[in-house]
Amino acid sequence: MHTFSDNLLQTLGAARKIAVLTGAGVSAESGVATFRDPNGLWAKFRPEELASMDGFLKNPNMVWEWYEARREVVDSVKPNAGHTTLVEMQQWYEERGGRFTLITQNVDRLHQQAGSRDVIELHGNIIDNYCSRCKKPHEYRYTSTAPSVKEPPRCTYCGGMIRPAVVWFGEMLPPDALEAAQEAAETCDVFFSIGTSAEVYPAAGLPIEAKRAGALFIEVNPNQTAITRFADVSISAPSGEALSALFANMLAKNTIS
Ligand code: OAD
């Protein structure tokens, strides 16, 4: 059982603007592998081969099949208590005229599946596809019922190879998403960093920007990260468990009886 200080629960109840950054750890309790944990994807695979344009051009079929395998996993899992608590938190703050901004590095769309609205996707998503040459969107979508597709489809317009709509190393983040994330970080009262190692910039800079601008910085992660030492509150537990306990306690504390 987690215990949270009265001060924290009161601060959360009184906050008007909340910003949340999530990473792969939020989906861990759904059964999606993280990247940098001991059994994470980057312990078994090389990011430069599987998550870069160079890697894709060198070995398009291997890269395509790796994303298809990840799509199969994502398609077979469900949001967990971490995702659903973030939906409830958004509802609670917005009903009271507050602002709740969910920024994610995750490409699995589990936040949206759970019901989160206006999610800012910093690293794209693994569902959509577009042409690596002319950049036009492509209609291909993975479905578990269709036969597996072993190589990248070709663009209907230019014949280029179709790639997943994730942001690869060396690529720019979508500028609108990054700008919206930075604005939320700079103006929030409370910033949560949940289930991210905070190793990949610019996402990893957001909690620090928020803290510098005066926000309370809360980290939720069972392990220490690159930014744990900057956290005002460090909740060392899996996010599904921690967020549902935190929100339930917050509601109990802030309900007028
Ligand atoms: P990482 O794999 O780097 O970090 C996952 C974090 O989740 C670690 O700090 C774990 O301690 C933590 N964690 C594990 N289980 C957890 C749980 N049940 N609850 C909460 N936290 C838990 O993943 P990210 O920080 O998301 O890029 O990685 C950032 C980016 O690097 C990803 O978006 C991806 C990757 O390369 C792209 O896909 C473009």
Short mmCIF file of C-alpha atoms and ligand atoms in Angstrom, two decimals:
data_model
loop_
_atom_site.label_atom_id
_atom_site.label_comp_id
_atom_site.label_asym_id
_atom_site.label_seq_id
_atom_site.Cartn_x
_atom_site.Cartn_y
_atom_site.Cartn_z
CA MET A 1 0.00 0.00 0.00
CA HIS A 2 1.39 3.38 -0.96
CA THR A 3 1.20 6.35 1.36
CA PHE A 4 1.14 9.86 0.00
CA SER A 5 1.64 13.00 2.04
CA ASP A 6 -1.38 15.21 2.82
CA ASN A 7 0.55 18.06 1.31
CA LEU A 8 0.89 16.24 -2.03
CA LEU A 9 -2.78 15.24 -2.11
CA GLN A 10 -3.85 18.81 -1.31
CA THR A 11 -1.53 20.26 -3.96
CA LEU A 12 -2.95 17.87 -6.57
CA GLY A 13 -6.51 18.75 -5.58
CA ALA A 14 -5.82 22.47 -5.89
CA ALA A 15 -3.80 22.31 -9.14
CA ARG A 16 -5.41 23.82 -12.25
CA LYS A 17 -2.93 22.88 -14.95
CA ILE A 18 -1.47 19.41 -15.12
CA ALA A 19 0.97 18.16 -17.73
CA VAL A 20 1.98 14.51 -18.01
CA LEU A 21 4.82 12.95 -19.99
CA THR A 22 4.61 9.19 -20.46
CA GLY A 23 7.07 6.63 -21.78
CA ALA A 24 7.21 2.92 -22.49
CA GLY A 25 6.93 2.00 -18.78
CA VAL A 26 3.26 3.03 -18.78
CA SER A 27 2.51 0.20 -21.22
CA ALA A 28 4.70 -2.36 -19.43
CA GLU A 29 1.81 -3.62 -17.28
CA SER A 30 -0.16 -4.20 -20.50
CA GLY A 31 2.59 -6.53 -21.72
CA VAL A 32 4.42 -4.21 -24.14
CA ALA A 33 8.23 -4.39 -23.79
CA THR A 34 10.07 -1.19 -22.87
CA PHE A 35 13.30 -0.17 -24.65
CA ARG A 36 16.04 0.25 -22.03
CA ASP A 37 15.08 -2.16 -19.24
CA PRO A 38 17.27 -5.31 -18.93
CA ASN A 39 14.76 -7.30 -21.05
CA GLY A 40 13.80 -4.28 -23.18
CA LEU A 41 13.88 -4.03 -26.97
CA TRP A 42 17.24 -2.23 -27.11
CA ALA A 43 18.84 -5.06 -25.12
CA LYS A 44 18.01 -7.46 -27.97
CA PHE A 45 17.96 -5.24 -31.05
CA ARG A 46 20.12 -2.43 -32.39
CA PRO A 47 18.32 0.92 -32.57
CA GLU A 48 20.51 2.15 -35.43
CA GLU A 49 19.41 -0.86 -37.53
CA LEU A 50 15.72 -0.79 -36.63
CA ALA A 51 14.90 2.80 -35.82
CA SER A 52 16.71 4.93 -38.37
CA MET A 53 16.26 5.81 -42.04
CA ASP A 54 19.73 4.41 -42.80
CA GLY A 55 18.81 1.10 -41.20
CA PHE A 56 15.55 0.97 -43.17
CA LEU A 57 17.30 1.65 -46.49
CA LYS A 58 19.93 -1.02 -45.78
CA ASN A 59 17.47 -3.70 -44.80
CA PRO A 60 13.86 -2.66 -45.53
CA ASN A 61 12.29 -6.10 -45.15
CA MET A 62 13.87 -6.79 -41.77
CA VAL A 63 12.84 -3.37 -40.43
CA TRP A 64 9.32 -3.72 -41.84
CA GLU A 65 8.89 -7.18 -40.29
CA TRP A 66 10.12 -5.94 -36.92
CA TYR A 67 7.43 -3.25 -36.87
CA GLU A 68 4.81 -5.76 -38.01
CA ALA A 69 5.80 -7.99 -35.06
CA ARG A 70 5.46 -5.03 -32.68
CA ARG A 71 2.08 -4.21 -34.24
CA GLU A 72 0.97 -7.75 -33.53
CA VAL A 73 1.85 -7.27 -29.83
CA VAL A 74 0.16 -3.85 -29.62
CA ASP A 75 -2.94 -5.22 -31.36
CA SER A 76 -3.24 -8.04 -28.82
CA VAL A 77 -2.95 -6.03 -25.58
CA LYS A 78 -5.26 -3.76 -23.60
CA PRO A 79 -4.76 -0.50 -21.70
CA ASN A 80 -3.94 -1.00 -18.00
CA ALA A 81 -4.82 0.87 -14.79
CA GLY A 82 -2.18 3.52 -15.57
CA HIS A 83 -3.86 4.42 -18.86
CA THR A 84 -7.37 4.40 -17.39
CA THR A 85 -6.38 6.48 -14.35
CA LEU A 86 -4.95 9.14 -16.69
CA VAL A 87 -8.34 9.20 -18.48
CA GLU A 88 -10.12 9.70 -15.13
CA MET A 89 -7.67 12.42 -14.13
CA GLN A 90 -8.22 14.28 -17.40
CA GLN A 91 -11.97 14.14 -16.85
CA TRP A 92 -11.70 15.29 -13.22
CA TYR A 93 -9.51 18.32 -13.96
CA GLU A 94 -11.39 19.35 -17.10
CA GLU A 95 -14.77 19.12 -15.35
CA ARG A 96 -13.43 21.63 -12.84
CA GLY A 97 -12.26 24.05 -15.52
CA GLY A 98 -8.64 22.91 -15.29
CA ARG A 99 -6.28 21.90 -18.03
CA PHE A 100 -4.81 18.42 -18.45
CA THR A 101 -2.24 17.79 -21.17
CA LEU A 102 -1.07 14.27 -21.89
CA ILE A 103 2.21 14.11 -23.80
CA THR A 104 3.46 10.67 -24.79
CA GLN A 105 6.56 9.17 -26.34
CA ASN A 106 4.63 5.95 -26.85
CA VAL A 107 3.63 4.86 -30.33
CA ASP A 108 1.16 2.16 -29.24
CA ARG A 109 -1.99 4.33 -29.08
CA LEU A 110 -3.02 2.69 -25.77
CA HIS A 111 -3.74 6.10 -24.20
CA GLN A 112 -6.25 6.87 -26.97
CA GLN A 113 -7.69 3.36 -26.76
CA ALA A 114 -8.30 3.90 -23.04
CA GLY A 115 -10.12 7.18 -23.80
CA SER A 116 -7.56 9.97 -23.33
CA ARG A 117 -8.33 12.96 -25.53
CA ASP A 118 -6.00 15.32 -27.43
CA VAL A 119 -2.93 13.19 -26.71
CA ILE A 120 0.27 14.82 -27.93
CA GLU A 121 2.31 12.15 -29.70
CA LEU A 122 5.96 13.19 -29.74
CA HIS A 123 7.28 10.08 -31.49
CA GLY A 124 4.44 9.42 -33.95
CA ASN A 125 2.55 6.13 -33.85
CA ILE A 126 3.07 2.56 -34.96
CA ILE A 127 -0.39 2.18 -36.57
CA ASP A 128 -0.13 4.58 -39.53
CA ASN A 129 2.21 4.44 -42.49
CA TYR A 130 3.58 6.86 -45.05
CA CYS A 131 5.88 6.92 -48.06
CA SER A 132 9.56 7.21 -47.20
CA ARG A 133 10.12 9.10 -50.49
CA CYS A 134 7.16 11.46 -51.16
CA LYS A 135 5.82 11.40 -47.54
CA LYS A 136 2.19 10.84 -48.60
CA PRO A 137 0.12 8.77 -46.13
CA HIS A 138 -0.54 5.16 -47.14
CA GLU A 139 -3.69 3.20 -46.30
CA TYR A 140 -1.97 -0.03 -45.17
CA ARG A 141 -2.89 -1.06 -41.60
CA TYR A 142 -1.87 -4.21 -39.73
CA THR A 143 -4.75 -6.56 -38.90
CA SER A 144 -4.36 -9.89 -37.14
CA THR A 145 -6.80 -11.54 -39.57
CA ALA A 146 -4.97 -10.63 -42.81
CA PRO A 147 -1.99 -12.66 -44.07
CA SER A 148 1.32 -11.23 -42.84
CA VAL A 149 3.02 -8.64 -45.05
CA LYS A 150 6.72 -9.48 -45.29
CA GLU A 151 8.04 -6.39 -47.06
CA PRO A 152 7.18 -2.69 -47.20
CA PRO A 153 4.24 -1.94 -49.50
CA ARG A 154 4.97 0.48 -52.36
CA CYS A 155 3.62 4.01 -52.62
CA THR A 156 0.68 4.32 -55.02
CA TYR A 157 1.96 7.74 -56.18
CA CYS A 158 5.73 7.43 -56.52
CA GLY A 159 6.60 3.77 -55.96
CA GLY A 160 8.65 4.61 -52.85
CA MET A 161 8.83 2.24 -49.88
CA ILE A 162 6.16 2.60 -47.23
CA ARG A 163 7.38 2.99 -43.64
CA PRO A 164 5.75 3.13 -40.20
CA ALA A 165 4.74 6.59 -38.95
CA VAL A 166 7.14 6.52 -36.00
CA VAL A 167 9.87 9.08 -35.45
CA TRP A 168 13.27 7.48 -35.96
CA PHE A 169 16.63 8.48 -34.51
CA GLY A 170 18.02 11.43 -36.42
CA GLU A 171 14.56 12.68 -37.40
CA MET A 172 12.75 15.81 -36.25
CA LEU A 173 9.83 15.50 -33.87
CA PRO A 174 6.54 16.79 -35.31
CA PRO A 175 6.98 20.56 -34.71
CA ASP A 176 3.37 21.22 -33.65
CA ALA A 177 3.48 18.39 -31.11
CA LEU A 178 6.78 19.57 -29.66
CA GLU A 179 5.61 23.17 -29.43
CA ALA A 180 2.36 22.17 -27.69
CA ALA A 181 4.31 19.95 -25.27
CA GLN A 182 6.76 22.74 -24.43
CA GLU A 183 3.95 25.23 -23.88
CA ALA A 184 2.19 22.81 -21.52
CA ALA A 185 5.43 22.17 -19.62
CA GLU A 186 6.17 25.87 -19.21
CA THR A 187 2.70 26.78 -17.93
CA CYS A 188 1.63 23.84 -15.73
CA ASP A 189 1.35 23.75 -11.93
CA VAL A 190 2.25 20.06 -11.74
CA PHE A 191 4.31 18.00 -14.17
CA PHE A 192 4.30 14.19 -14.04
CA SER A 193 7.02 12.13 -15.74
CA ILE A 194 5.73 8.55 -15.82
CA GLY A 195 7.45 5.38 -17.06
CA THR A 196 10.21 7.04 -19.03
CA SER A 197 13.97 6.66 -18.61
CA ALA A 198 14.31 10.31 -19.70
CA GLU A 199 17.25 9.40 -21.92
CA VAL A 200 15.86 10.67 -25.23
CA TYR A 201 15.74 14.39 -25.96
CA PRO A 202 13.88 16.66 -26.49
CA ALA A 203 11.16 14.76 -24.55
CA ALA A 204 13.49 14.24 -21.57
CA GLY A 205 13.98 18.00 -21.25
CA LEU A 206 10.29 18.69 -20.62
CA PRO A 207 10.20 17.81 -16.89
CA ILE A 208 13.19 20.06 -16.25
CA GLU A 209 11.66 22.91 -18.27
CA ALA A 210 8.48 22.55 -16.21
CA LYS A 211 10.37 22.56 -12.91
CA ARG A 212 12.42 25.58 -13.96
CA ALA A 213 9.15 27.40 -14.74
CA GLY A 214 7.89 26.69 -11.21
CA ALA A 215 5.91 23.44 -11.50
CA LEU A 216 5.95 20.68 -8.92
CA PHE A 217 7.74 17.78 -10.63
CA ILE A 218 6.50 14.28 -9.77
CA GLU A 219 8.18 11.18 -11.17
CA VAL A 220 6.50 7.76 -11.23
CA ASN A 221 8.93 4.96 -12.01
CA PRO A 222 9.94 1.77 -10.16
CA ASN A 223 13.56 2.53 -11.05
CA GLN A 224 15.89 5.52 -10.81
CA THR A 225 16.24 7.55 -14.01
CA ALA A 226 18.43 10.29 -15.42
CA ILE A 227 16.13 12.90 -13.84
CA THR A 228 15.10 11.29 -10.52
CA ARG A 229 17.41 13.63 -8.62
CA PHE A 230 15.43 16.65 -9.86
CA ALA A 231 12.04 15.26 -8.78
CA ASP A 232 10.17 17.03 -5.97
CA VAL A 233 8.21 13.81 -5.39
CA SER A 234 9.47 10.42 -6.48
CA ILE A 235 6.93 7.57 -6.52
CA SER A 236 8.91 4.38 -6.86
CA ALA A 237 6.32 1.87 -8.11
CA PRO A 238 4.78 0.52 -11.34
CA SER A 239 2.57 3.20 -12.88
CA GLY A 240 -0.71 1.25 -13.00
CA GLU A 241 -0.55 0.55 -9.29
CA ALA A 242 0.87 3.94 -8.30
CA LEU A 243 -1.46 6.16 -10.33
CA SER A 244 -4.65 4.39 -9.31
CA ALA A 245 -3.64 4.59 -5.63
CA LEU A 246 -2.58 8.23 -5.94
CA PHE A 247 -5.78 9.32 -7.68
CA ALA A 248 -8.03 7.38 -5.28
CA ASN A 249 -6.26 9.00 -2.31
CA MET A 250 -6.47 12.40 -3.94
CA LEU A 251 -10.22 12.03 -4.48
CA ALA A 252 -10.73 10.88 -0.89
CA LYS A 253 -8.77 13.86 0.40
CA ASN A 254 -10.51 16.41 -1.82
CA THR A 255 -14.11 15.25 -1.51
CA ILE A 256 -16.21 17.59 0.57
CA SER A 257 -17.98 15.56 3.21
P1 OAD B 1 12.67 3.31 -21.86
O1 OAD B 1 12.65 1.85 -22.18
O2 OAD B 1 13.93 4.05 -22.12
O3 OAD B 1 12.31 3.52 -20.33
C1 OAD B 1 11.23 2.85 -19.76
C2 OAD B 1 11.13 3.28 -18.31
O4 OAD B 1 9.98 2.67 -17.78
C3 OAD B 1 12.31 2.86 -17.44
O5 OAD B 1 12.78 3.99 -16.72
C4 OAD B 1 11.71 1.80 -16.49
O6 OAD B 1 12.29 1.88 -15.19
C5 OAD B 1 10.28 2.24 -16.46
N1 OAD B 1 9.31 1.18 -16.14
C6 OAD B 1 9.38 -0.16 -16.34
N2 OAD B 1 8.26 -0.77 -15.92
C7 OAD B 1 7.44 0.21 -15.45
C8 OAD B 1 6.13 0.24 -14.88
N3 OAD B 1 5.41 -0.87 -14.73
N4 OAD B 1 5.63 1.45 -14.52
C9 OAD B 1 6.33 2.58 -14.68
N5 OAD B 1 7.57 2.61 -15.20
C10 OAD B 1 8.12 1.45 -15.58
O7 OAD B 1 11.41 3.95 -22.64
P2 OAD B 1 11.16 5.48 -23.01
O8 OAD B 1 11.66 6.37 -21.93
O9 OAD B 1 9.75 5.58 -23.40
O10 OAD B 1 11.65 6.06 -29.31
O11 OAD B 1 12.07 5.65 -24.27
C11 OAD B 1 12.08 6.84 -25.00
C12 OAD B 1 12.15 6.56 -26.47
O12 OAD B 1 13.27 5.73 -26.76
C13 OAD B 1 10.96 5.78 -27.03
O13 OAD B 1 9.86 6.62 -27.37
C14 OAD B 1 11.52 5.11 -28.23
C15 OAD B 1 12.89 4.70 -27.71
O14 OAD B 1 13.88 4.59 -28.65
C16 OAD B 1 10.91 5.89 -30.43
O15 OAD B 1 10.13 4.97 -30.58
C17 OAD B 1 11.11 6.95 -31.44
#
